[in-house]
């Protein structure tokens, strides 16, 4: 199939130019050739999805951004476990994962301005002990570049192994779950959560009626949107008022705010940054509520 040829060519280009940006392969999911419905993610659909584990137990998600770095949420590390591993290429948390690989983490870098009280700058980098080899099941995601615009209603996907409702654990074998949610503009999100609580470093997504959301255990995982043939990481699962409650969309760290910080920490093989551009008009600009400037 043509998409396989394109992927292999991109992969070879990357391997021969390892010191250059990973833009040439990022965000290409060779097994995700269609928009999918349902909740259980087909194998290999989200090849950048990482599982952060300690003592063999999953506690947070993350996204592979180059062969040796994973992007996640700072709030996952109120304390740093003695033995921290990252698993990639997993379909389920239990049972066999023939495409999975694991690495220990050698460095945890929380954003220096992360505020645990307000959840501002909820972003963290993990350096893996050894690089991973890219396959159809392990691919880095592209990152939203500064200047990206995510208008209200933009289709996005959240993936993770978190609880399937507040306090309801994911049933065995712990399949990776996916949910499609629209972006909610920051003005609307501020009206929902209380003016001033949603900063420019955050992005929201969810349904006004509720029912679809990320939840506990999904923290640090990806919120991605597709542009052309590439998937772009627009957000990192950060916080919310409960899970999937009406008028309380999920709140995510806005990745496009952090290119300079990420590049200051990663010295070789810079991640691929892509500008996401929304079409049409931004309906969020017309949102009004008491106290909103």
XYZ file of C-alpha atoms in Angstrom:
293
model
C 0.000 0.000 0.000
C 1.181 3.489 -0.858
C 1.005 4.819 2.710
C 3.388 2.038 3.833
C 5.889 3.048 1.121
C 5.659 6.690 2.187
C 6.205 5.717 5.827
C 9.265 3.577 5.019
C 10.795 6.341 2.889
C 10.211 8.858 5.690
C 11.713 6.454 8.192
C 14.856 5.964 6.078
C 15.175 9.720 5.610
C 14.999 10.180 9.379
C 17.584 7.507 10.097
C 20.046 9.071 7.645
C 19.501 12.550 9.087
C 19.163 11.698 12.762
C 20.529 15.059 13.879
C 17.800 16.967 12.045
C 14.254 17.682 13.163
C 11.981 14.651 13.305
C 9.350 16.498 11.278
C 9.660 13.993 8.427
C 8.020 11.116 10.333
C 6.180 12.770 13.196
C 2.449 12.372 13.407
C 2.152 9.785 10.628
C 0.145 6.856 11.973
C 0.526 4.189 9.261
C -2.175 1.956 10.761
C -4.690 4.752 11.373
C -5.997 5.198 7.847
C -9.564 6.104 8.754
C -11.515 7.988 11.383
C -12.767 5.416 13.839
C -15.838 5.299 15.998
C -16.252 3.339 19.182
C -14.188 3.405 22.306
C -11.550 0.662 22.110
C -8.672 1.913 19.983
C -7.592 -0.471 17.196
C -3.976 -1.709 17.573
C -1.377 0.790 16.393
C -3.842 3.658 15.860
C -1.994 5.960 18.272
C 1.680 4.944 17.967
C 3.038 7.810 20.125
C 0.959 6.809 23.167
C 3.128 6.022 26.198
C 2.287 4.338 29.496
C 4.187 5.657 32.528
C 4.625 2.871 35.055
C 6.111 2.263 38.473
C 6.411 -1.252 39.918
C 4.598 -2.505 36.825
C 1.532 -0.331 37.428
C 0.296 2.304 34.992
C -0.198 5.735 36.583
C -0.075 8.313 33.772
C 0.053 8.654 30.011
C 2.530 10.440 27.777
C 3.458 11.084 24.142
C 6.640 10.074 22.322
C 8.098 13.193 20.664
C 11.419 11.820 19.379
C 13.392 8.605 19.787
C 14.470 9.374 23.365
C 11.963 11.829 24.871
C 8.374 11.623 26.104
C 6.137 14.601 26.883
C 3.734 14.322 29.834
C 2.156 16.365 32.647
C 4.109 17.800 35.576
C 1.321 16.899 38.022
C 2.081 13.194 37.444
C 5.237 13.775 39.511
C 4.257 15.264 42.835
C 6.854 12.705 43.938
C 9.224 10.901 41.597
C 9.182 7.084 41.929
C 12.495 5.298 42.450
C 12.000 3.098 39.389
C 10.102 4.758 36.580
C 9.558 3.043 33.231
C 7.901 4.106 29.989
C 6.184 1.519 27.793
C 5.516 2.211 24.111
C 3.700 0.232 21.423
C 1.213 -1.201 23.935
C -2.340 -2.152 23.052
C -3.386 -3.358 26.500
C -1.933 -3.105 30.007
C -2.280 -6.856 30.587
C -1.595 -9.812 28.312
C 0.853 -9.998 25.436
C 2.054 -6.867 23.654
C 4.228 -8.177 20.808
C 4.911 -4.631 19.558
C 5.700 -3.148 22.966
C 9.031 -1.908 24.284
C 9.973 -0.476 27.675
C 12.661 1.947 28.784
C 13.687 3.244 32.160
C 13.651 7.011 32.666
C 16.954 8.747 33.342
C 15.705 12.313 33.668
C 12.438 13.962 34.766
C 12.249 17.673 33.860
C 9.205 19.504 35.181
C 8.539 22.977 33.804
C 10.198 25.463 36.190
C 7.010 27.562 36.333
C 4.609 24.686 36.972
C 2.061 25.765 39.586
C 0.393 22.825 41.353
C -2.314 25.093 42.797
C -3.498 26.608 39.496
C -2.267 23.792 37.179
C -0.510 26.406 35.025
C 2.464 25.125 32.969
C 1.498 21.493 33.647
C 4.155 20.002 31.379
C 7.101 17.658 31.903
C 9.791 15.967 29.800
C 11.089 12.426 30.364
C 14.393 11.254 28.934
C 14.557 7.541 28.138
C 17.587 5.425 29.027
C 18.032 4.356 25.380
C 16.468 5.519 22.110
C 13.562 3.496 20.734
C 13.391 2.273 17.150
C 10.433 3.588 15.181
C 8.028 0.957 13.820
C 4.438 0.958 12.582
C 3.467 0.781 16.273
C 5.979 3.316 17.665
C 6.081 6.741 16.010
C 6.627 10.239 17.487
C 3.770 12.731 17.346
C 4.127 16.211 15.850
C 3.846 19.105 18.299
C 1.672 22.187 17.765
C 3.978 25.097 16.948
C 3.598 28.646 18.329
C 0.879 30.481 16.431
C -1.305 27.376 16.078
C -5.042 28.126 16.180
C -7.523 25.617 17.602
C -10.978 27.144 17.100
C -14.047 25.937 18.990
C -15.391 22.741 17.459
C -12.095 21.464 16.026
C -12.193 17.662 16.160
C -9.657 16.153 18.554
C -8.940 12.719 19.983
C -7.875 11.798 23.511
C -6.373 8.400 24.282
C -5.376 6.628 27.472
C -5.720 3.785 29.952
C -7.449 5.832 32.650
C -10.660 5.107 34.527
C -13.754 4.877 32.303
C -15.790 7.018 34.740
C -14.971 8.674 38.065
C -13.861 5.791 40.289
C -14.603 3.092 37.666
C -11.408 1.259 36.656
C -10.679 0.146 33.109
C -11.777 -3.513 32.852
C -9.252 -6.268 31.926
C -7.270 -6.617 29.771
C -6.937 -2.838 29.965
C -7.262 -1.898 26.303
C -6.148 1.551 25.182
C -9.264 3.733 24.924
C -9.982 6.617 22.552
C -12.598 9.367 22.566
C -13.427 12.077 20.018
C -14.134 15.499 21.569
C -14.409 19.009 20.094
C -12.176 21.870 21.186
C -13.879 24.380 23.510
C -12.581 27.953 23.218
C -10.767 29.511 26.170
C -13.403 32.243 26.657
C -16.150 29.640 26.961
C -13.933 27.462 29.169
C -13.244 30.404 31.491
C -16.983 31.007 31.780
C -17.422 27.318 32.671
C -14.653 27.121 35.274
C -14.636 30.665 36.621
C -13.017 33.644 34.915
C -9.246 33.623 35.357
C -8.890 29.906 36.025
C -8.131 29.020 32.387
C -4.862 30.622 31.249
C -3.344 31.053 27.795
C -1.222 27.992 28.622
C -4.349 25.807 28.633
C -6.722 24.457 25.987
C -10.108 22.826 26.628
C -12.078 20.078 24.894
C -15.352 18.313 25.585
C -19.093 18.195 24.975
C -21.476 20.720 26.528
C -23.719 17.786 27.458
C -20.798 15.884 28.982
C -20.433 12.126 28.606
C -17.056 12.123 26.812
C -13.820 13.089 28.538
C -10.422 12.033 29.805
C -10.337 10.804 33.419
C -7.989 9.706 36.228
C -5.030 7.758 34.830
C -5.205 9.549 31.466
C -3.161 12.457 32.889
C -0.151 13.388 30.791
C -1.588 11.701 27.709
C -2.242 13.186 24.273
C -4.974 15.380 22.819
C -4.355 15.266 19.051
C -5.954 16.760 15.951
C -5.341 15.780 12.342
C -4.130 18.209 9.681
C -3.588 16.693 6.256
C -1.830 13.375 6.854
C -0.319 14.362 10.212
C -1.551 14.134 13.781
C -0.548 17.130 15.889
C -0.368 17.209 19.689
C -2.414 20.229 20.743
C -2.799 19.369 24.416
C -1.637 17.263 27.364
C -4.295 15.844 29.729
C -4.123 18.125 32.789
C -7.259 18.543 34.927
C -11.029 18.845 35.041
C -13.987 19.180 37.377
C -14.796 15.478 37.714
C -14.961 13.475 34.473
C -17.336 14.103 31.566
C -19.618 16.412 33.576
C -21.914 18.737 31.597
C -20.432 22.220 31.046
C -17.031 21.196 32.435
C -14.800 20.293 29.481
C -11.458 18.632 30.089
C -8.546 21.056 30.495
C -5.230 20.375 28.756
C -1.788 21.985 28.672
C -1.515 24.022 25.443
C 1.537 22.522 23.733
C 2.027 25.405 21.281
C 3.205 27.613 24.186
C 6.279 25.498 24.879
C 8.436 25.098 21.757
C 11.295 27.222 23.106
C 11.298 25.434 26.485
C 11.174 21.967 24.907
C 13.965 22.807 22.460
C 16.076 24.258 25.281
C 15.977 20.868 27.051
C 16.416 18.547 24.032
C 19.812 19.113 22.469
C 19.723 16.622 19.565
C 16.977 15.349 17.243
C 14.593 18.228 17.876
C 10.926 17.197 17.881
C 8.817 18.088 14.847
C 6.749 21.250 15.358
C 3.852 21.931 12.970
C 1.523 24.941 12.920
C -2.080 23.827 13.257
C -4.390 26.244 11.443
C -8.165 26.247 11.964
C -10.441 27.202 9.097
C -13.554 29.350 9.263
C -14.277 31.793 12.065
C -13.579 31.557 15.780
C -17.009 31.478 17.437
C -15.339 31.731 20.853
C -14.657 35.436 20.277
C -18.378 36.180 20.695
C -18.667 34.411 24.079
C -19.673 36.696 26.975
C -20.152 36.042 30.682
C -19.897 38.132 33.897
C -16.321 39.160 34.644
C -14.878 38.095 31.287
C -12.899 40.965 29.678
